[in-house]
């Protein structure tokens, strides 16, 4: 059965992962719904790749329940695999092949999984144009630049027209132009193809631009879950108002910036100049959270920024 809009596509409950004696994931819970673009953010070593590899079925968790497209990824069959697309950190094989030949070759595996609603695979020419590799289509893969190589990785990930696409740091090494083109590609995939996307990134502006929802992974748990705006509002219930009056600069933090500004103008009218109202950016939110985590106050971060049940998870994980 194909997913309908808003249906849960990924469901993760109490996910734990231990490497040797180190607990990397200590009880991760989240859901991704059909059609959403969700970003997993977190400092180096937080366990983003581990999480994504468990969801892809490449790694077995130590504990917890994971459901992806209605199945346990560890037991996903060929049909399940054909419905998911994976963009790994880099495709290292087939250096002597060309993008056109490799995509045609890989595409053939998806022919048996074509359905009336979702014809598989993508046409090679359409895909090459979509990822911007037309000029390099017949070049040996080993001669591609880092950015071109990454575009090929993305093309390989979506050749089977997946319903769910996993991308692990997809734009690492992209120049600004390639990054913008990649963002447009993801937007096209989600709008036209209704592809659900889970990606990891270190780039906050990328998360803000692409993601419907951001999950912040730190201290082995999801410590924040919401849109970029929601997260910023959670960290800064207060806004900052800055203005000049009689040649002097003033700053005031307030929970009601609109009311404060209204009052300011009522009292001083046009003598108020250079007015600015500032809310915390996603970067402020993220850095505050990571600082709390790194100074050993991860539980506090989970309580302050997390989903409603974060406190319960925290108790459970102790
Ligand atoms: N196979 C493994 N055996 C032992 N430890 C591992 C293994 N894979 C990952 N780790 C450790 O688990 C932790 C999480 O790694 P992971 O790659 O999932 O983090 P990440 O959030 O993706 O990091 P980065 O942002 O640096 O890519 C790290 O401390 C890493 O060293």
mmCIF file of C-alpha atoms and ligand atoms in Angstrom:
data_model
loop_
_atom_site.group_PDB
_atom_site.id
_atom_site.type_symbol
_atom_site.label_atom_id
_atom_site.label_comp_id
_atom_site.label_asym_id
_atom_site.label_seq_id
_atom_site.Cartn_x
_atom_site.Cartn_y
_atom_site.Cartn_z
ATOM 1 C CA UNK A 1 0.000 0.000 0.000
ATOM 2 C CA UNK A 2 1.297 3.489 -0.842
ATOM 3 C CA UNK A 3 1.489 6.081 1.922
ATOM 4 C CA UNK A 4 -1.153 8.775 2.175
ATOM 5 C CA UNK A 5 -0.264 12.363 3.153
ATOM 6 C CA UNK A 6 0.505 12.692 6.859
ATOM 7 C CA UNK A 7 0.854 8.962 7.487
ATOM 8 C CA UNK A 8 3.760 7.921 9.690
ATOM 9 C CA UNK A 9 6.638 6.809 7.452
ATOM 10 C CA UNK A 10 9.319 6.495 10.121
ATOM 11 C CA UNK A 11 8.562 5.663 13.726
ATOM 12 C CA UNK A 12 11.382 5.366 16.249
ATOM 13 C CA UNK A 13 10.725 4.423 19.890
ATOM 14 C CA UNK A 14 13.299 3.969 22.647
ATOM 15 C CA UNK A 15 16.156 3.516 20.191
ATOM 16 C CA UNK A 16 19.426 2.672 21.867
ATOM 17 C CA UNK A 17 22.843 1.965 20.414
ATOM 18 C CA UNK A 18 25.884 0.900 22.324
ATOM 19 C CA UNK A 19 29.359 0.512 20.823
ATOM 20 C CA UNK A 20 31.470 -1.517 23.289
ATOM 21 C CA UNK A 21 30.844 0.210 26.597
ATOM 22 C CA UNK A 22 29.775 3.546 25.058
ATOM 23 C CA UNK A 23 26.095 4.407 24.794
ATOM 24 C CA UNK A 24 25.731 6.562 21.695
ATOM 25 C CA UNK A 25 21.916 6.536 21.483
ATOM 26 C CA UNK A 26 20.178 6.457 24.861
ATOM 27 C CA UNK A 27 16.497 6.342 24.015
ATOM 28 C CA UNK A 28 15.696 8.198 20.801
ATOM 29 C CA UNK A 29 12.033 8.769 19.876
ATOM 30 C CA UNK A 30 10.688 10.526 16.804
ATOM 31 C CA UNK A 31 8.234 10.197 13.947
ATOM 32 C CA UNK A 32 8.495 11.352 10.330
ATOM 33 C CA UNK A 33 5.263 11.738 8.376
ATOM 34 C CA UNK A 34 4.641 11.295 4.688
ATOM 35 C CA UNK A 35 5.789 14.261 2.601
ATOM 36 C CA UNK A 36 7.878 15.845 5.377
ATOM 37 C CA UNK A 37 11.480 16.986 5.018
ATOM 38 C CA UNK A 38 13.137 16.382 8.372
ATOM 39 C CA UNK A 39 16.693 17.327 9.290
ATOM 40 C CA UNK A 40 18.732 15.575 11.925
ATOM 41 C CA UNK A 41 21.187 18.086 13.393
ATOM 42 C CA UNK A 42 23.776 17.481 16.050
ATOM 43 C CA UNK A 43 27.418 17.965 16.988
ATOM 44 C CA UNK A 44 30.131 15.634 15.676
ATOM 45 C CA UNK A 45 29.800 12.163 17.109
ATOM 46 C CA UNK A 46 26.199 12.690 18.295
ATOM 47 C CA UNK A 47 25.041 9.571 16.481
ATOM 48 C CA UNK A 48 23.348 10.979 13.354
ATOM 49 C CA UNK A 49 24.963 8.537 10.941
ATOM 50 C CA UNK A 50 24.312 5.680 13.365
ATOM 51 C CA UNK A 51 20.611 6.610 13.511
ATOM 52 C CA UNK A 52 20.265 6.935 9.770
ATOM 53 C CA UNK A 53 22.101 3.645 9.155
ATOM 54 C CA UNK A 54 19.728 1.854 11.543
ATOM 55 C CA UNK A 55 16.758 3.319 9.649
ATOM 56 C CA UNK A 56 18.276 2.189 6.362
ATOM 57 C CA UNK A 57 18.664 -1.330 7.735
ATOM 58 C CA UNK A 58 22.470 -1.227 7.504
ATOM 59 C CA UNK A 59 22.996 -1.438 11.262
ATOM 60 C CA UNK A 60 21.217 -3.340 14.029
ATOM 61 C CA UNK A 61 20.199 -1.317 17.090
ATOM 62 C CA UNK A 62 21.002 -2.459 20.626
ATOM 63 C CA UNK A 63 17.391 -1.852 21.685
ATOM 64 C CA UNK A 64 14.174 -0.105 20.701
ATOM 65 C CA UNK A 65 11.555 -0.307 17.977
ATOM 66 C CA UNK A 66 12.094 1.117 14.517
ATOM 67 C CA UNK A 67 9.454 1.051 11.776
ATOM 68 C CA UNK A 68 10.204 2.414 8.304
ATOM 69 C CA UNK A 69 7.528 2.239 5.581
ATOM 70 C CA UNK A 70 5.642 -0.204 7.783
ATOM 71 C CA UNK A 71 8.522 -2.648 8.262
ATOM 72 C CA UNK A 72 11.454 -3.300 10.542
ATOM 73 C CA UNK A 73 14.411 -2.095 8.409
ATOM 74 C CA UNK A 74 16.541 -5.036 9.581
ATOM 75 C CA UNK A 75 13.997 -7.316 7.875
ATOM 76 C CA UNK A 76 13.169 -5.105 4.886
ATOM 77 C CA UNK A 77 12.692 -7.174 1.713
ATOM 78 C CA UNK A 78 13.557 -6.180 -1.866
ATOM 79 C CA UNK A 79 10.225 -4.426 -2.370
ATOM 80 C CA UNK A 80 10.825 -2.363 0.778
ATOM 81 C CA UNK A 81 14.374 -1.517 -0.341
ATOM 82 C CA UNK A 82 13.130 -0.385 -3.758
ATOM 83 C CA UNK A 83 10.874 2.144 -2.029
ATOM 84 C CA UNK A 84 13.764 3.747 -0.149
ATOM 85 C CA UNK A 85 16.667 5.730 -1.550
ATOM 86 C CA UNK A 86 19.982 6.180 0.171
ATOM 87 C CA UNK A 87 22.659 8.789 -0.459
ATOM 88 C CA UNK A 88 25.751 7.584 1.315
ATOM 89 C CA UNK A 89 28.738 9.740 2.137
ATOM 90 C CA UNK A 90 30.293 8.892 -1.241
ATOM 91 C CA UNK A 91 30.059 6.342 -4.005
ATOM 92 C CA UNK A 92 33.584 5.031 -4.453
ATOM 93 C CA UNK A 93 33.125 2.216 -6.992
ATOM 94 C CA UNK A 94 32.921 2.207 -10.751
ATOM 95 C CA UNK A 95 35.626 4.862 -11.236
ATOM 96 C CA UNK A 96 36.005 3.917 -14.908
ATOM 97 C CA UNK A 97 32.302 4.023 -15.672
ATOM 98 C CA UNK A 98 30.484 7.118 -16.828
ATOM 99 C CA UNK A 99 27.490 8.636 -14.994
ATOM 100 C CA UNK A 100 25.192 7.767 -17.922
ATOM 101 C CA UNK A 101 26.274 4.089 -17.964
ATOM 102 C CA UNK A 102 26.207 3.660 -14.198
ATOM 103 C CA UNK A 103 22.735 5.199 -13.822
ATOM 104 C CA UNK A 104 21.347 3.078 -16.679
ATOM 105 C CA UNK A 105 22.869 -0.013 -15.066
ATOM 106 C CA UNK A 106 21.555 0.688 -11.562
ATOM 107 C CA UNK A 107 18.170 1.763 -12.899
ATOM 108 C CA UNK A 108 17.534 -1.686 -14.373
ATOM 109 C CA UNK A 109 17.304 -3.155 -10.851
ATOM 110 C CA UNK A 110 14.205 -1.065 -10.204
ATOM 111 C CA UNK A 111 12.205 -2.090 -13.290
ATOM 112 C CA UNK A 112 10.389 -4.964 -11.499
ATOM 113 C CA UNK A 113 9.305 -2.537 -8.760
ATOM 114 C CA UNK A 114 7.561 -0.099 -11.064
ATOM 115 C CA UNK A 115 3.922 0.564 -10.129
ATOM 116 C CA UNK A 116 1.130 2.481 -11.891
ATOM 117 C CA UNK A 117 1.507 5.343 -9.387
ATOM 118 C CA UNK A 118 5.292 5.369 -9.364
ATOM 119 C CA UNK A 119 7.078 4.353 -12.520
ATOM 120 C CA UNK A 120 10.581 3.098 -11.804
ATOM 121 C CA UNK A 121 13.351 3.865 -12.543
ATOM 122 C CA UNK A 122 13.759 7.522 -13.509
ATOM 123 C CA UNK A 123 14.666 8.069 -17.144
ATOM 124 C CA UNK A 124 18.467 8.392 -17.223
ATOM 125 C CA UNK A 125 18.439 11.569 -19.326
ATOM 126 C CA UNK A 126 15.795 13.184 -17.125
ATOM 127 C CA UNK A 127 17.779 12.357 -14.026
ATOM 128 C CA UNK A 128 21.100 13.570 -15.447
ATOM 129 C CA UNK A 129 19.494 16.898 -16.338
ATOM 130 C CA UNK A 130 17.795 17.090 -12.948
ATOM 131 C CA UNK A 131 21.060 16.792 -10.997
ATOM 132 C CA UNK A 132 22.955 19.044 -13.411
ATOM 133 C CA UNK A 133 25.388 16.489 -14.844
ATOM 134 C CA UNK A 134 24.526 16.824 -18.546
ATOM 135 C CA UNK A 135 28.009 18.020 -19.482
ATOM 136 C CA UNK A 136 29.751 15.273 -17.518
ATOM 137 C CA UNK A 137 27.390 12.424 -18.461
ATOM 138 C CA UNK A 138 29.998 10.634 -20.582
ATOM 139 C CA UNK A 139 33.062 11.494 -18.527
ATOM 140 C CA UNK A 140 34.809 8.810 -16.454
ATOM 141 C CA UNK A 141 33.521 8.958 -12.861
ATOM 142 C CA UNK A 142 37.038 9.243 -11.463
ATOM 143 C CA UNK A 143 37.508 12.542 -13.337
ATOM 144 C CA UNK A 144 34.479 14.227 -11.738
ATOM 145 C CA UNK A 145 35.023 17.043 -9.234
ATOM 146 C CA UNK A 146 33.930 16.553 -5.607
ATOM 147 C CA UNK A 147 30.691 18.456 -6.170
ATOM 148 C CA UNK A 148 29.906 16.627 -9.415
ATOM 149 C CA UNK A 149 30.586 13.357 -7.670
ATOM 150 C CA UNK A 150 28.131 14.284 -4.944
ATOM 151 C CA UNK A 151 25.469 15.093 -7.532
ATOM 152 C CA UNK A 152 26.030 11.627 -8.950
ATOM 153 C CA UNK A 153 25.594 10.216 -5.417
ATOM 154 C CA UNK A 154 22.242 11.995 -5.226
ATOM 155 C CA UNK A 155 21.236 10.694 -8.672
ATOM 156 C CA UNK A 156 22.118 7.149 -7.548
ATOM 157 C CA UNK A 157 20.014 7.660 -4.413
ATOM 158 C CA UNK A 158 16.923 8.691 -6.348
ATOM 159 C CA UNK A 159 17.209 6.566 -9.510
ATOM 160 C CA UNK A 160 14.542 4.191 -8.152
ATOM 161 C CA UNK A 161 12.118 7.100 -7.538
ATOM 162 C CA UNK A 162 12.022 6.406 -3.789
ATOM 163 C CA UNK A 163 9.113 7.277 -1.539
ATOM 164 C CA UNK A 164 11.581 7.849 1.280
ATOM 165 C CA UNK A 165 15.030 9.312 0.755
ATOM 166 C CA UNK A 166 17.869 9.277 3.283
ATOM 167 C CA UNK A 167 20.660 11.766 2.750
ATOM 168 C CA UNK A 168 23.740 11.795 4.978
ATOM 169 C CA UNK A 169 25.404 15.213 4.729
ATOM 170 C CA UNK A 170 24.406 15.597 1.095
ATOM 171 C CA UNK A 171 25.981 18.986 0.438
ATOM 172 C CA UNK A 172 29.349 18.485 2.144
ATOM 173 C CA UNK A 173 31.894 19.962 -0.259
ATOM 174 C CA UNK A 174 29.386 21.803 -2.459
ATOM 175 C CA UNK A 175 30.071 25.330 -3.626
ATOM 176 C CA UNK A 176 27.257 27.861 -3.031
ATOM 177 C CA UNK A 177 25.878 27.451 -6.557
ATOM 178 C CA UNK A 178 25.802 23.638 -6.311
ATOM 179 C CA UNK A 179 24.233 23.917 -2.864
ATOM 180 C CA UNK A 180 21.434 26.133 -4.156
ATOM 181 C CA UNK A 181 20.800 23.776 -7.079
ATOM 182 C CA UNK A 182 20.702 20.850 -4.691
ATOM 183 C CA UNK A 183 18.143 22.617 -2.484
ATOM 184 C CA UNK A 184 15.983 23.246 -5.532
ATOM 185 C CA UNK A 185 16.283 19.576 -6.442
ATOM 186 C CA UNK A 186 15.108 18.487 -2.994
ATOM 187 C CA UNK A 187 12.221 20.953 -3.153
ATOM 188 C CA UNK A 188 11.229 19.549 -6.563
ATOM 189 C CA UNK A 189 11.398 15.985 -5.253
ATOM 190 C CA UNK A 190 9.174 16.767 -2.311
ATOM 191 C CA UNK A 191 6.699 18.891 -4.237
ATOM 192 C CA UNK A 192 6.372 16.899 -7.455
ATOM 193 C CA UNK A 193 7.148 13.394 -6.284
ATOM 194 C CA UNK A 194 5.928 13.694 -2.680
ATOM 195 C CA UNK A 195 9.154 12.125 -1.514
ATOM 196 C CA UNK A 196 9.662 12.053 2.246
ATOM 197 C CA UNK A 197 13.208 13.117 3.121
ATOM 198 C CA UNK A 198 15.382 12.586 6.184
ATOM 199 C CA UNK A 199 18.751 14.270 5.977
ATOM 200 C CA UNK A 200 21.668 15.021 8.238
ATOM 201 C CA UNK A 201 23.594 18.235 7.931
ATOM 202 C CA UNK A 202 25.973 20.485 9.821
ATOM 203 C CA UNK A 203 24.713 23.485 7.915
ATOM 204 C CA UNK A 204 22.136 25.384 9.950
ATOM 205 C CA UNK A 205 21.038 27.592 7.075
ATOM 206 C CA UNK A 206 20.455 24.451 5.010
ATOM 207 C CA UNK A 207 18.324 22.964 7.795
ATOM 208 C CA UNK A 208 16.382 26.200 8.066
ATOM 209 C CA UNK A 209 15.826 26.418 4.334
ATOM 210 C CA UNK A 210 14.908 22.812 3.603
ATOM 211 C CA UNK A 211 13.385 21.278 6.674
ATOM 212 C CA UNK A 212 9.756 21.294 7.691
ATOM 213 C CA UNK A 213 11.025 20.014 11.003
ATOM 214 C CA UNK A 214 14.398 19.895 12.739
ATOM 215 C CA UNK A 215 15.439 17.244 15.227
ATOM 216 C CA UNK A 216 18.474 18.030 17.362
ATOM 217 C CA UNK A 217 20.352 14.976 18.579
ATOM 218 C CA UNK A 218 22.663 15.483 21.563
ATOM 219 C CA UNK A 219 23.651 13.448 24.584
ATOM 220 C CA UNK A 220 22.113 10.378 22.954
ATOM 221 C CA UNK A 221 18.601 11.837 22.771
ATOM 222 C CA UNK A 222 16.455 14.113 20.680
ATOM 223 C CA UNK A 223 16.714 17.324 22.657
ATOM 224 C CA UNK A 224 14.686 19.511 20.298
ATOM 225 C CA UNK A 225 11.943 18.820 17.761
ATOM 226 C CA UNK A 226 10.173 21.525 15.800
ATOM 227 C CA UNK A 227 10.308 23.932 12.868
ATOM 228 C CA UNK A 228 13.177 26.448 12.853
ATOM 229 C CA UNK A 229 10.751 29.137 14.085
ATOM 230 C CA UNK A 230 9.348 26.959 16.826
ATOM 231 C CA UNK A 231 12.822 26.106 18.103
ATOM 232 C CA UNK A 232 13.902 29.737 18.107
ATOM 233 C CA UNK A 233 10.738 30.734 19.981
ATOM 234 C CA UNK A 234 11.349 28.012 22.566
ATOM 235 C CA UNK A 235 14.878 29.167 23.310
ATOM 236 C CA UNK A 236 13.989 32.839 23.345
ATOM 237 C CA UNK A 237 10.550 33.416 24.720
ATOM 238 C CA UNK A 238 11.880 36.970 24.987
ATOM 239 C CA UNK A 239 12.592 39.220 22.038
ATOM 240 C CA UNK A 240 15.178 41.951 22.048
ATOM 241 C CA UNK A 241 14.184 45.513 21.127
ATOM 242 C CA UNK A 242 16.914 47.976 20.177
ATOM 243 C CA UNK A 243 16.357 51.634 19.410
ATOM 244 C CA UNK A 244 17.985 55.049 19.480
ATOM 245 C CA UNK A 245 16.556 57.999 21.444
ATOM 246 C CA UNK A 246 18.213 61.398 21.855
ATOM 247 C CA UNK A 247 21.373 60.081 20.216
ATOM 248 C CA UNK A 248 21.648 57.145 22.655
ATOM 249 C CA UNK A 249 21.336 53.471 21.819
ATOM 250 C CA UNK A 250 19.041 51.341 24.032
ATOM 251 C CA UNK A 251 18.423 47.611 24.322
ATOM 252 C CA UNK A 252 15.552 45.925 26.162
ATOM 253 C CA UNK A 253 14.615 42.239 26.435
ATOM 254 C CA UNK A 254 10.899 41.648 26.669
ATOM 255 C CA UNK A 255 8.393 38.816 26.371
ATOM 256 C CA UNK A 256 6.016 41.216 24.566
ATOM 257 C CA UNK A 257 8.099 43.084 21.984
ATOM 258 C CA UNK A 258 5.063 44.319 19.998
ATOM 259 C CA UNK A 259 3.469 45.860 23.077
ATOM 260 C CA UNK A 260 6.796 47.319 24.169
ATOM 261 C CA UNK A 261 7.342 48.993 20.783
ATOM 262 C CA UNK A 262 3.781 50.329 20.776
ATOM 263 C CA UNK A 263 4.354 51.868 24.194
ATOM 264 C CA UNK A 264 7.720 53.291 23.133
ATOM 265 C CA UNK A 265 6.164 55.092 20.156
ATOM 266 C CA UNK A 266 3.190 56.279 22.203
ATOM 267 C CA UNK A 267 5.588 57.918 24.645
ATOM 268 C CA UNK A 268 8.268 59.250 22.297
ATOM 269 C CA UNK A 269 6.772 59.242 18.794
ATOM 270 C CA UNK A 270 9.157 60.139 15.991
ATOM 271 C CA UNK A 271 12.089 60.678 18.356
ATOM 272 C CA UNK A 272 12.574 56.894 18.284
ATOM 273 C CA UNK A 273 14.942 55.895 15.473
ATOM 274 C CA UNK A 274 16.890 52.818 14.288
ATOM 275 C CA UNK A 275 14.283 50.438 15.717
ATOM 276 C CA UNK A 276 15.144 46.735 15.586
ATOM 277 C CA UNK A 277 13.251 43.750 17.012
ATOM 278 C CA UNK A 278 15.262 40.573 17.178
ATOM 279 C CA UNK A 279 14.333 36.991 17.994
ATOM 280 C CA UNK A 280 16.867 34.190 18.477
ATOM 281 C CA UNK A 281 18.018 32.610 15.231
ATOM 282 C CA UNK A 282 18.250 28.882 14.698
ATOM 283 C CA UNK A 283 21.992 29.252 15.196
ATOM 284 C CA UNK A 284 21.475 30.878 18.630
ATOM 285 C CA UNK A 285 19.117 28.037 19.557
ATOM 286 C CA UNK A 286 21.439 25.342 18.358
ATOM 287 C CA UNK A 287 24.522 26.764 20.049
ATOM 288 C CA UNK A 288 22.689 27.257 23.349
ATOM 289 C CA UNK A 289 21.529 23.669 23.227
ATOM 290 C CA UNK A 290 24.962 22.299 22.326
ATOM 291 C CA UNK A 291 26.614 24.393 25.053
ATOM 292 C CA UNK A 292 24.186 22.966 27.618
ATOM 293 C CA UNK A 293 24.928 19.505 26.317
ATOM 294 C CA UNK A 294 28.686 19.974 26.329
ATOM 295 C CA UNK A 295 28.750 21.437 29.816
ATOM 296 C CA UNK A 296 27.051 18.263 31.071
ATOM 297 C CA UNK A 297 23.580 19.770 31.244
ATOM 298 C CA UNK A 298 22.058 17.703 28.448
ATOM 299 C CA UNK A 299 19.117 16.706 30.624
ATOM 300 C CA UNK A 300 18.344 20.351 31.167
ATOM 301 C CA UNK A 301 18.527 20.972 27.429
ATOM 302 C CA UNK A 302 16.165 18.062 26.792
ATOM 303 C CA UNK A 303 13.682 19.472 29.281
ATOM 304 C CA UNK A 304 13.901 23.006 27.968
ATOM 305 C CA UNK A 305 13.786 22.336 24.243
ATOM 306 C CA UNK A 306 12.449 18.865 23.755
ATOM 307 C CA UNK A 307 9.061 17.507 22.849
ATOM 308 C CA UNK A 308 6.439 17.340 25.608
ATOM 309 C CA UNK A 309 7.481 13.869 26.721
ATOM 310 C CA UNK A 310 11.243 14.648 26.779
ATOM 311 C CA UNK A 311 11.229 14.822 30.560
ATOM 312 C CA UNK A 312 9.827 11.332 30.801
ATOM 313 C CA UNK A 313 12.474 10.077 28.374
ATOM 314 C CA UNK A 314 15.152 11.773 30.418
ATOM 315 C CA UNK A 315 13.996 10.054 33.583
ATOM 316 C CA UNK A 316 13.854 6.758 31.758
ATOM 317 C CA UNK A 317 17.355 7.124 30.336
ATOM 318 C CA UNK A 318 19.050 7.799 33.647
HETATM 319 N N1 LIG B 1 31.242 0.875 14.264
HETATM 320 C C1 LIG B 1 31.529 1.633 15.318
HETATM 321 N N2 LIG B 1 32.191 1.131 16.376
HETATM 322 C C2 LIG B 1 32.476 1.874 17.454
HETATM 323 N N3 LIG B 1 32.119 3.169 17.590
HETATM 324 C C3 LIG B 1 31.453 3.731 16.572
HETATM 325 C C4 LIG B 1 31.120 2.997 15.385
HETATM 326 N N4 LIG B 1 30.444 3.825 14.553
HETATM 327 C C5 LIG B 1 30.360 5.018 15.190
HETATM 328 N N5 LIG B 1 30.963 4.977 16.398
HETATM 329 C C6 LIG B 1 31.055 6.059 17.391
HETATM 330 O O1 LIG B 1 29.738 6.455 17.724
HETATM 331 C C7 LIG B 1 29.642 7.863 17.854
HETATM 332 C C8 LIG B 1 28.585 8.396 16.887
HETATM 333 O O2 LIG B 1 29.059 8.275 15.567
HETATM 334 P P1 LIG B 1 28.224 8.773 14.313
HETATM 335 O O3 LIG B 1 29.065 8.596 13.102
HETATM 336 O O4 LIG B 1 26.897 8.117 14.327
HETATM 337 O O5 LIG B 1 28.037 10.325 14.674
HETATM 338 P P2 LIG B 1 27.614 11.560 13.766
HETATM 339 O O6 LIG B 1 26.627 12.333 14.575
HETATM 340 O O7 LIG B 1 27.161 11.102 12.431
HETATM 341 O O8 LIG B 1 28.973 12.363 13.670
HETATM 342 P P3 LIG B 1 29.581 13.354 12.529
HETATM 343 O O9 LIG B 1 28.770 14.598 12.604
HETATM 344 O O10 LIG B 1 30.975 13.569 13.020
HETATM 345 O O11 LIG B 1 29.493 12.633 11.218
HETATM 346 C C9 LIG B 1 31.023 8.408 17.614
HETATM 347 O O12 LIG B 1 31.647 8.616 18.851
HETATM 348 C C10 LIG B 1 31.730 7.309 16.850
HETATM 349 O O13 LIG B 1 33.096 7.311 17.099
#
